mmCIF file with all atom_site columns, C-alpha atoms in Angstrom:
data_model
loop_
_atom_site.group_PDB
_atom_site.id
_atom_site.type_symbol
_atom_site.label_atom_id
_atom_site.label_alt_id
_atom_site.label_comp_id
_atom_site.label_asym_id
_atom_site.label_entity_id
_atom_site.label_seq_id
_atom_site.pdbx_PDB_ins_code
_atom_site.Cartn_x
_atom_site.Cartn_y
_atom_site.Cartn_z
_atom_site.occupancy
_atom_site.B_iso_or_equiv
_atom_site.pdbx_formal_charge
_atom_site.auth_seq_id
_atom_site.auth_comp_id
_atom_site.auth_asym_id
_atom_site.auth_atom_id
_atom_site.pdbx_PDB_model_num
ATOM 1   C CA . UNK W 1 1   ? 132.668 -19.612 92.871  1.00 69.00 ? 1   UNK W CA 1
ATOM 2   C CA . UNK W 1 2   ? 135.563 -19.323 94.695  1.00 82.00 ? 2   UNK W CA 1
ATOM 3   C CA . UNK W 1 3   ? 137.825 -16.545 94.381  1.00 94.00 ? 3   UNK W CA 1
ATOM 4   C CA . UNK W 1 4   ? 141.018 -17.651 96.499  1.00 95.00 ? 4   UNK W CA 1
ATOM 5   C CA . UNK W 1 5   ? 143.022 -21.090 96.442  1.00 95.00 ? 5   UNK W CA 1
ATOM 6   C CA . UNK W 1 6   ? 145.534 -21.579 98.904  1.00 96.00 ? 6   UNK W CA 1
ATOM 7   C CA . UNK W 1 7   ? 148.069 -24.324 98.184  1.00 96.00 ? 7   UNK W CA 1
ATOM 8   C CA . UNK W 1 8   ? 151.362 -25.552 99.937  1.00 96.00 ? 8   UNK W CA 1
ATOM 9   C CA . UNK W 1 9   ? 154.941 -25.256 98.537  1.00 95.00 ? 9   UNK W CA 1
ATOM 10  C CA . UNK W 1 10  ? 157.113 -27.517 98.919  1.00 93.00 ? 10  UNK W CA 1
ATOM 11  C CA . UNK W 1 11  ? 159.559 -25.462 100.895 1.00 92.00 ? 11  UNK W CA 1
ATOM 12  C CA . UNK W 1 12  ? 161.813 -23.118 98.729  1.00 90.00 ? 12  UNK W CA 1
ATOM 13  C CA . UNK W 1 13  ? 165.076 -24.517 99.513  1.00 93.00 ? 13  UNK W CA 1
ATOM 14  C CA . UNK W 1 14  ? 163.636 -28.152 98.786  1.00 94.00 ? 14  UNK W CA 1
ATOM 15  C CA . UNK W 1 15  ? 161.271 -27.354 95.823  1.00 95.00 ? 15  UNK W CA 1
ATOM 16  C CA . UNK W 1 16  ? 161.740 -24.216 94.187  1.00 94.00 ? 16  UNK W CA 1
ATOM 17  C CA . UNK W 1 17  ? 161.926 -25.207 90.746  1.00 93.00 ? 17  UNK W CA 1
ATOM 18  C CA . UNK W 1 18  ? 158.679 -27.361 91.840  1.00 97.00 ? 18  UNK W CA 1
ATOM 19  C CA . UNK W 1 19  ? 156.782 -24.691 93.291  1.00 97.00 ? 19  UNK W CA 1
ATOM 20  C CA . UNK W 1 20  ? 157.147 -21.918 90.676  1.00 96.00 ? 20  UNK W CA 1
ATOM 21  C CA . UNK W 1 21  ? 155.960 -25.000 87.796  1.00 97.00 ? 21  UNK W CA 1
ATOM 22  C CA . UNK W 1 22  ? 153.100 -26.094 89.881  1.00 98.00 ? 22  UNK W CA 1
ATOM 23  C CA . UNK W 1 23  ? 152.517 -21.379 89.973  1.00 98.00 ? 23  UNK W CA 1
ATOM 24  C CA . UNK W 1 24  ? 152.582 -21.647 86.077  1.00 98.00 ? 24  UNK W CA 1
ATOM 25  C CA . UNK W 1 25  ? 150.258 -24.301 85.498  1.00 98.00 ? 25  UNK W CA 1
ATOM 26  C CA . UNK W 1 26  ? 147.869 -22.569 87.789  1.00 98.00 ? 26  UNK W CA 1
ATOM 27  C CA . UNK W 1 27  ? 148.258 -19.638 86.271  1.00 98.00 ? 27  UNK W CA 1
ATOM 28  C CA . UNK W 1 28  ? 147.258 -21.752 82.657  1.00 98.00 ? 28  UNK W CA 1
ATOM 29  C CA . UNK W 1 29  ? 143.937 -22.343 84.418  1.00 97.00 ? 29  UNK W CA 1
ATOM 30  C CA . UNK W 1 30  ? 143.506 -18.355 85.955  1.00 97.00 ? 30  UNK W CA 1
ATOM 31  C CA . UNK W 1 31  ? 144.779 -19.206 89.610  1.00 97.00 ? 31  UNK W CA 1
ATOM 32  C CA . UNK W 1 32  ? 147.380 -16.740 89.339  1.00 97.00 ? 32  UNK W CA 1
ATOM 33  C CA . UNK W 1 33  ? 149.604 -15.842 92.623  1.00 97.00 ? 33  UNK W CA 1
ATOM 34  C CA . UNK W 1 34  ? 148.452 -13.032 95.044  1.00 97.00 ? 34  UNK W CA 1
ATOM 35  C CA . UNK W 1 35  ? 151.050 -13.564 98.079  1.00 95.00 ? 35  UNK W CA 1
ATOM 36  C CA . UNK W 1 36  ? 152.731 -15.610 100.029 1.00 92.00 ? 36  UNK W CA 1
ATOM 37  C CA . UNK W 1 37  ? 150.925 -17.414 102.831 1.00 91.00 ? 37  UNK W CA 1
ATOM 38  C CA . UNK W 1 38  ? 151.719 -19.295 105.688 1.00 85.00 ? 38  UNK W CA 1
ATOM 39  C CA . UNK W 1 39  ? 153.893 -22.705 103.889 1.00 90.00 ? 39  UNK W CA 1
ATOM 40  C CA . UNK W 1 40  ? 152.169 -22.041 100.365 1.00 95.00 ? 40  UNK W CA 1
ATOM 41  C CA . UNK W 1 41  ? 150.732 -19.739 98.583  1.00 97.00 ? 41  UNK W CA 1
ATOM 42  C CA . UNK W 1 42  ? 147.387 -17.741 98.131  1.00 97.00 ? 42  UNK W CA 1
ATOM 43  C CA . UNK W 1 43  ? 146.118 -17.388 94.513  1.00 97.00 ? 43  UNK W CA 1
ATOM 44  C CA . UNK W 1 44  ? 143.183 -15.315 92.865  1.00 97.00 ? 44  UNK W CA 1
ATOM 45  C CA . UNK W 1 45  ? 140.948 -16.486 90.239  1.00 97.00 ? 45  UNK W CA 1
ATOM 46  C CA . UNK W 1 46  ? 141.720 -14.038 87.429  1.00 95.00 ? 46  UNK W CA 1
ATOM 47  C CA . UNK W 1 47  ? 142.297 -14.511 83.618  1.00 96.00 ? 47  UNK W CA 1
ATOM 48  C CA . UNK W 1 48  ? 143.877 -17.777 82.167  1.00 97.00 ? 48  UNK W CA 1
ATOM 49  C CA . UNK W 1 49  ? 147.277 -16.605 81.248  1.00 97.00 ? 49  UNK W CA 1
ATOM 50  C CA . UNK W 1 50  ? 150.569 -18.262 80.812  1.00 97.00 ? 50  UNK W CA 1
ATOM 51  C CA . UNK W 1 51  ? 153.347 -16.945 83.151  1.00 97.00 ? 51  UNK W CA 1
ATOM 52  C CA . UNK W 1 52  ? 156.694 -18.207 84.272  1.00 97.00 ? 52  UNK W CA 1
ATOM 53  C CA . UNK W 1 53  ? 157.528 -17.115 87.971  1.00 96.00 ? 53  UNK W CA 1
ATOM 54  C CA . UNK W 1 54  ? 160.899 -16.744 89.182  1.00 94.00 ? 54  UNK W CA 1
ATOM 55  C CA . UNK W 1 55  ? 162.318 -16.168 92.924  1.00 93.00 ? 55  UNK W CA 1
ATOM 56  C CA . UNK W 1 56  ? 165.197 -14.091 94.434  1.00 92.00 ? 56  UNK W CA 1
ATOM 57  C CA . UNK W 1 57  ? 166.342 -13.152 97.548  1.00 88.00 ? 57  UNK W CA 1
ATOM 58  C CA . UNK W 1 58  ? 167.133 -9.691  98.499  1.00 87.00 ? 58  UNK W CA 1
ATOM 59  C CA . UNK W 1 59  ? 167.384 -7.970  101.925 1.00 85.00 ? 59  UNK W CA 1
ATOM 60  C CA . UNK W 1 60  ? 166.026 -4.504  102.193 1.00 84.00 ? 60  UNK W CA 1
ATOM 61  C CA . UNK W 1 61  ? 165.078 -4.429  98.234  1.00 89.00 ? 61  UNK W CA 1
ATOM 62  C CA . UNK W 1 62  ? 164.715 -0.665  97.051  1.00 92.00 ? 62  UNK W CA 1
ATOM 63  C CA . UNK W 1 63  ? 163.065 0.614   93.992  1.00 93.00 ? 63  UNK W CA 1
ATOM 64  C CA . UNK W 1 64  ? 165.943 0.454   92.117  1.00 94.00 ? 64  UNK W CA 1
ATOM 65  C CA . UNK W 1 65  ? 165.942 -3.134  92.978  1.00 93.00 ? 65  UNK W CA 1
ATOM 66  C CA . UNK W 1 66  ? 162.388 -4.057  91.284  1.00 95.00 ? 66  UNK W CA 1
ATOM 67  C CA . UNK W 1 67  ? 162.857 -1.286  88.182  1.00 95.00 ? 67  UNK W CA 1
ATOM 68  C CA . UNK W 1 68  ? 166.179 -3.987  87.408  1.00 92.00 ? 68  UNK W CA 1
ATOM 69  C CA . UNK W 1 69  ? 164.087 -6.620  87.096  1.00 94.00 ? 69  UNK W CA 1
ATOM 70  C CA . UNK W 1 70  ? 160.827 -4.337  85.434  1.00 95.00 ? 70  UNK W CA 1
ATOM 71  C CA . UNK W 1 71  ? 163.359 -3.599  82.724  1.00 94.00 ? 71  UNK W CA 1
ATOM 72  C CA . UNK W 1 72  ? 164.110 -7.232  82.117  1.00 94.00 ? 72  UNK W CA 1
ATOM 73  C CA . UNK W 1 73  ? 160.428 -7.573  81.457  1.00 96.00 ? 73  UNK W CA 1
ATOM 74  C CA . UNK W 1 74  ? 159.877 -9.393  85.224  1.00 97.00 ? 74  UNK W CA 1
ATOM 75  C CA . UNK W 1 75  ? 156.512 -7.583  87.056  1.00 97.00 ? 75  UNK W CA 1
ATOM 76  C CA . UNK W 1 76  ? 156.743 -8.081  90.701  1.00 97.00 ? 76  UNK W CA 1
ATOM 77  C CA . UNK W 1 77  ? 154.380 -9.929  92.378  1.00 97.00 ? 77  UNK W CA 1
ATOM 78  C CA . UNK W 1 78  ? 155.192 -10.593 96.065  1.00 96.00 ? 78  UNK W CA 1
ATOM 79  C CA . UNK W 1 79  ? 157.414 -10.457 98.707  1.00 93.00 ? 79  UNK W CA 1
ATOM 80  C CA . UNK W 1 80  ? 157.978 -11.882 102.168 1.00 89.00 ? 80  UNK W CA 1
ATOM 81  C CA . UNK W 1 81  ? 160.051 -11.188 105.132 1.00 80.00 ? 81  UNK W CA 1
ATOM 82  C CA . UNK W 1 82  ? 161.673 -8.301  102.799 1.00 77.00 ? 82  UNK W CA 1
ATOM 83  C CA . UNK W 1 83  ? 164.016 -10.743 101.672 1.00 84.00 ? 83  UNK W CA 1
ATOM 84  C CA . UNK W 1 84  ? 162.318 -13.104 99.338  1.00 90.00 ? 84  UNK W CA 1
ATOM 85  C CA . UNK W 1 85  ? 160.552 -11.684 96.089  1.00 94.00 ? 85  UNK W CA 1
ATOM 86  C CA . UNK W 1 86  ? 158.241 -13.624 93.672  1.00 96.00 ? 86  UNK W CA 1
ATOM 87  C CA . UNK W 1 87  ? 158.695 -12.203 89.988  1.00 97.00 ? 87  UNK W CA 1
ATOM 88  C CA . UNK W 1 88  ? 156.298 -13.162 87.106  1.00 97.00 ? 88  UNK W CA 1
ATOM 89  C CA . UNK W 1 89  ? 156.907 -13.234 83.395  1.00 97.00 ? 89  UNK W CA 1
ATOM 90  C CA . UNK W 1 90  ? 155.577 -14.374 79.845  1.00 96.00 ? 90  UNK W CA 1
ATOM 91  C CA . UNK W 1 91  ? 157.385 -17.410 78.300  1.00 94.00 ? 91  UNK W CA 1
ATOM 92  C CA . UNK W 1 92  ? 160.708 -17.063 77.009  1.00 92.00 ? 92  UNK W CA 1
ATOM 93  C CA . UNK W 1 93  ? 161.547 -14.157 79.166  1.00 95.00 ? 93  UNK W CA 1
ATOM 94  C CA . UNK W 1 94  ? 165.266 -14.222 79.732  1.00 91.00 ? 94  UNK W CA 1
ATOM 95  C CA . UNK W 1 95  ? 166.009 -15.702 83.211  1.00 88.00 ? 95  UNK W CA 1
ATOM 96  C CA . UNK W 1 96  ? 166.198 -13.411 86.529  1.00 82.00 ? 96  UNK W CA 1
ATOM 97  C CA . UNK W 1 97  ? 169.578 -16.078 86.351  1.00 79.00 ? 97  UNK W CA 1
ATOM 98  C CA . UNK W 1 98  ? 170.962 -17.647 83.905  1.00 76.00 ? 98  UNK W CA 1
ATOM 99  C CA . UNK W 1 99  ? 174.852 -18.602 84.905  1.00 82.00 ? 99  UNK W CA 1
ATOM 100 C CA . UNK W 1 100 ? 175.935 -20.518 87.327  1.00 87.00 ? 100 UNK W CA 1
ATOM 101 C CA . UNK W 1 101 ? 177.762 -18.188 89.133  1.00 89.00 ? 101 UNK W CA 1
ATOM 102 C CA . UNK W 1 102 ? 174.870 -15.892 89.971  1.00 86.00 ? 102 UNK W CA 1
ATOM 103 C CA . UNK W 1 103 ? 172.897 -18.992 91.239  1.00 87.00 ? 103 UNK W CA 1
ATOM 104 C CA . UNK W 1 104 ? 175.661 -19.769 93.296  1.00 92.00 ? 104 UNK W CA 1
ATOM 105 C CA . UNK W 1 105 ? 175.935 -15.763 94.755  1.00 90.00 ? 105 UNK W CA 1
ATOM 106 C CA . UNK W 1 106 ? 172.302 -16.178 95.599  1.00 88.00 ? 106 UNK W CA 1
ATOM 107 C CA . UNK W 1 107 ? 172.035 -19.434 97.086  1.00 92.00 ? 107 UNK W CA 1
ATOM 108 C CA . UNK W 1 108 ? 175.087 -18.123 99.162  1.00 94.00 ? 108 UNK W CA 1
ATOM 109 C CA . UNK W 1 109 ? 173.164 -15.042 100.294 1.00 90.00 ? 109 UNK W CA 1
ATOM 110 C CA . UNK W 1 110 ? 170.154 -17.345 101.225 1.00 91.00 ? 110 UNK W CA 1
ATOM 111 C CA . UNK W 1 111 ? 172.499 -20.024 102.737 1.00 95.00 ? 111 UNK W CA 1
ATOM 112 C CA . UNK W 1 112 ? 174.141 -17.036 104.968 1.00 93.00 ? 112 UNK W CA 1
ATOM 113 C CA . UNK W 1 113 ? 170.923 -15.466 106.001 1.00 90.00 ? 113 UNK W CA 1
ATOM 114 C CA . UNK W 1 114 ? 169.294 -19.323 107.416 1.00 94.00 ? 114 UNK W CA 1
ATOM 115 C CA . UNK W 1 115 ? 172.785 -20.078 108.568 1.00 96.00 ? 115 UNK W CA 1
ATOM 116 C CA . UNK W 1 116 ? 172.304 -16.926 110.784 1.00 96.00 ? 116 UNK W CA 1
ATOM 117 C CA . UNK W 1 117 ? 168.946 -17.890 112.218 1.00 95.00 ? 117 UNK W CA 1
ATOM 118 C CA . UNK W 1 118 ? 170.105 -21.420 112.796 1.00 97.00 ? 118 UNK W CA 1
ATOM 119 C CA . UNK W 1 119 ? 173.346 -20.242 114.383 1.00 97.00 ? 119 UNK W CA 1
ATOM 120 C CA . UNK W 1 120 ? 171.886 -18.111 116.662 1.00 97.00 ? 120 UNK W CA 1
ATOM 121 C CA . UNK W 1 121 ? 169.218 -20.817 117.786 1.00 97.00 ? 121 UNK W CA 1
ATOM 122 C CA . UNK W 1 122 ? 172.357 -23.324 118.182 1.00 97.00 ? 122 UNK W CA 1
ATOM 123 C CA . UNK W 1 123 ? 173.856 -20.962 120.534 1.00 97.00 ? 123 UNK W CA 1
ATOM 124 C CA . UNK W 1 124 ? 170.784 -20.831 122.720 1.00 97.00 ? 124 UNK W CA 1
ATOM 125 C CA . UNK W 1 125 ? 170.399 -24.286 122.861 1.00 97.00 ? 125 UNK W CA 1
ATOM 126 C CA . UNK W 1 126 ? 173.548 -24.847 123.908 1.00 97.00 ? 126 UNK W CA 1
ATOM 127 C CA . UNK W 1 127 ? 172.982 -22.285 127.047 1.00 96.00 ? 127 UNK W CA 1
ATOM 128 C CA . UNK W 1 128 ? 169.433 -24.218 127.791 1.00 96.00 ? 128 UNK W CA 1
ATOM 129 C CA . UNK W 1 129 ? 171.789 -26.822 127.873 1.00 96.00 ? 129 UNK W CA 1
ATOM 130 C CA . UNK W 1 130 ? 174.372 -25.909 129.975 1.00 96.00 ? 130 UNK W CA 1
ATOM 131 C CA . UNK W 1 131 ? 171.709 -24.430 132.498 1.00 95.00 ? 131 UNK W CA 1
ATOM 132 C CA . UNK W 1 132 ? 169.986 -27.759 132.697 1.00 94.00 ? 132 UNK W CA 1
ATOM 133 C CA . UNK W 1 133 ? 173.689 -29.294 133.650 1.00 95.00 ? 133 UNK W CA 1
ATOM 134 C CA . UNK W 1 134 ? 173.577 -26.713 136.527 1.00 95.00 ? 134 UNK W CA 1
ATOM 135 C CA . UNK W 1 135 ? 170.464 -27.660 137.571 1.00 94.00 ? 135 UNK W CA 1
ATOM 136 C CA . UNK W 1 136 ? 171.287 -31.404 137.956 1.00 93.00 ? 136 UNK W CA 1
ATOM 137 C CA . UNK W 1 137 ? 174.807 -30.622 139.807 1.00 94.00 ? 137 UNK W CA 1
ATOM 138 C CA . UNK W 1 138 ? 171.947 -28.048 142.165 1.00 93.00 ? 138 UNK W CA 1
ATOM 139 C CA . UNK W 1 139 ? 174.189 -25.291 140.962 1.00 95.00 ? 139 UNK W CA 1
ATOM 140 C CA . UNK W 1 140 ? 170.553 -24.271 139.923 1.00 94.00 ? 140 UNK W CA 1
ATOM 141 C CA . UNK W 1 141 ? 166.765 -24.460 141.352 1.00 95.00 ? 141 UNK W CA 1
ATOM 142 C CA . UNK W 1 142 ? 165.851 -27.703 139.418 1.00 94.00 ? 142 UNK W CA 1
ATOM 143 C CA . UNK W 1 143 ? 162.467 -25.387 138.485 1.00 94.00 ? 143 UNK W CA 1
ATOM 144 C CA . UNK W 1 144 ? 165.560 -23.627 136.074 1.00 94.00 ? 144 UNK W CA 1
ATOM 145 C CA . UNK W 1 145 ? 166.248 -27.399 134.699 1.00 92.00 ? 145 UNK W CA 1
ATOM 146 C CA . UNK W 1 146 ? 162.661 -28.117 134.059 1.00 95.00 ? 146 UNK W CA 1
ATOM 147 C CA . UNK W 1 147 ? 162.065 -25.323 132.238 1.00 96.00 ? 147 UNK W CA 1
ATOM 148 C CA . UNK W 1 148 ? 164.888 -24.816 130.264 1.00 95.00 ? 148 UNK W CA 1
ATOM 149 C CA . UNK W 1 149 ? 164.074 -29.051 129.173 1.00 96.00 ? 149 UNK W CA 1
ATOM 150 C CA . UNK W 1 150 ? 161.091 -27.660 127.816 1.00 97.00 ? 150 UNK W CA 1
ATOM 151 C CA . UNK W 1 151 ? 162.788 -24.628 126.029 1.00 97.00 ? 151 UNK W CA 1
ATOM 152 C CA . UNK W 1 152 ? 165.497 -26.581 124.732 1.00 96.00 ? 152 UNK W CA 1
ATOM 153 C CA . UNK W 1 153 ? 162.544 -29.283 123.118 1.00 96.00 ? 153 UNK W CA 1
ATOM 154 C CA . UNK W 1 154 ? 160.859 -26.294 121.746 1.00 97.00 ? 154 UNK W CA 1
ATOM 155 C CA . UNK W 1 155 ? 163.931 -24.574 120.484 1.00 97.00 ? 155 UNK W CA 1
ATOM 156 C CA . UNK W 1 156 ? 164.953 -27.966 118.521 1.00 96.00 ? 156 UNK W CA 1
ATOM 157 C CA . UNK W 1 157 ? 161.854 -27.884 116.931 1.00 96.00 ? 157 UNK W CA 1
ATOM 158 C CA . UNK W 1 158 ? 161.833 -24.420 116.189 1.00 96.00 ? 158 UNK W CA 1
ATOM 159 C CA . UNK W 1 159 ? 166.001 -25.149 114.317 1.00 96.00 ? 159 UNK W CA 1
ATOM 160 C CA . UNK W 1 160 ? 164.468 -27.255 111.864 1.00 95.00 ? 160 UNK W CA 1
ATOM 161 C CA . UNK W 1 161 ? 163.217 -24.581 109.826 1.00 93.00 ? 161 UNK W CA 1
ATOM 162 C CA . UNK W 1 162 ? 166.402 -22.403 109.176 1.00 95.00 ? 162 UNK W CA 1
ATOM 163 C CA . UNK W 1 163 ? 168.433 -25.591 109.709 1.00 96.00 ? 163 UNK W CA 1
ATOM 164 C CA . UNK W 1 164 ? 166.771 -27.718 106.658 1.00 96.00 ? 164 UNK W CA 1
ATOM 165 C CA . UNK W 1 165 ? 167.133 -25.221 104.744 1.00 95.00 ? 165 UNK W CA 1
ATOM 166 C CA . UNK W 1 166 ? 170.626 -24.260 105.210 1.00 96.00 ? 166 UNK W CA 1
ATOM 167 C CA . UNK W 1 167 ? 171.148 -27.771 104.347 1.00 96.00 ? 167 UNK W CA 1
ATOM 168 C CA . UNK W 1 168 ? 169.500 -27.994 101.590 1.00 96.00 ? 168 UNK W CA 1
ATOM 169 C CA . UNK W 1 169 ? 171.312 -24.211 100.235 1.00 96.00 ? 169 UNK W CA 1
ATOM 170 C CA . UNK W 1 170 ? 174.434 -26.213 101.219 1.00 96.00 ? 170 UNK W CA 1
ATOM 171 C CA . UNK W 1 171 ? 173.759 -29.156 99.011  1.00 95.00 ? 171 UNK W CA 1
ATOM 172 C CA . UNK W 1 172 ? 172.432 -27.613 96.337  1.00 94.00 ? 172 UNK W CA 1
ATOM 173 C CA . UNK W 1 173 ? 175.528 -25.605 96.422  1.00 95.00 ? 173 UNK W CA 1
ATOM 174 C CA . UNK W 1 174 ? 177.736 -28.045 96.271  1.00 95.00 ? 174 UNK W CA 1
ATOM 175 C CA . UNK W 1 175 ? 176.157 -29.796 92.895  1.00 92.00 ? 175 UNK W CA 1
ATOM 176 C CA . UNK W 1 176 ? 176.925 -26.539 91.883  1.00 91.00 ? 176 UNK W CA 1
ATOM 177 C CA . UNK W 1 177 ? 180.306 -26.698 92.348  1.00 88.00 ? 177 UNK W CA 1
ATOM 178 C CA . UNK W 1 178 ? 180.687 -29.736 90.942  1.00 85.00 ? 178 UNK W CA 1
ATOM 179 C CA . UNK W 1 179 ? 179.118 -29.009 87.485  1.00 72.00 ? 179 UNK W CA 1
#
């Protein structure tokens, strides 16, 4: 019998809400979360147990930080990139949030943090960019052109995934707002 499942999220900033149900009704059947794994999730067979899971974001989290949320009755499961933490709970737990404005501050804080990434990839693009220019005026060696083509492809794949998700942080935000 197996004794790991891996299965994808959704992406956080798409499908949160989705991903932490679809962690609770695995958690019904004894899948329950281990870590975080490459776009999904690794789970462990263990007991059947019925669990709510809950996410925050928080750079550089100390023990303070997880006794908080201990105290609340939230047992920490995993983390990733020191920034996002998995909680776990029984049903009918208070909420890690529960008002709007504390959604908002942490959406914010995520929103800055892949506004950062995606900022910083902008602004090399736009030098890849402005040394492939060079290159066609011969200002350049067109070998410079060529290869900053391929590094400015590769770079625009590599700003969809802080620049979806700043997006999505942005929209989500903004329903916010507007409730």
């Amino acid at each position: 019998m197996k004794k790991t499942k891996y299965i994808l999220s959704g992406g956080i900033a798409f499908t949160e809400q989705e991903d932490l149900q679809k962690l609770s009704d695995y958690a019904k059947k004894g899948w329950l979360l281990d870590r975080w794994a490459l776009f999904g999730y690794t789970l462990k067979k263990g007991k059947a147990q019925e669990l709510q899971y809950s996410l925050d974001f928080q750079e550089h989290a100390d023990d303070e930080y997880f006794l908080l949320f201990k105290e609340a009755g939230w047992q920490h499961v995993c983390s990733t990139g020191h920034a996002m933490h998995i909680f776990s709970a029984s049903p009918g737990t208070k909420p890690i949030y529960s008002d709007v404005e504390t959604i908002i501050d942490r959406y914010e804080r995520e929103k800055r943090s892949v506004g950062k990434a995606a900022l910083s990839i902008l602004v090399a693009m736009v030098f890849l960019l402005l040394f492939d220019v060079m290159s066609l005026y011969g200002w350049l060696p067109e070998a410079v052109g060529t290869i900053s083509e391929i590094l400015l492809a590769i770079s625009t794949i590599i700003l969809v995934f802080p620049g979806l998700p700043y997006l999505a942080y942005q929209r989500k935000l903004k329903k916010l707002s507007n409730t």
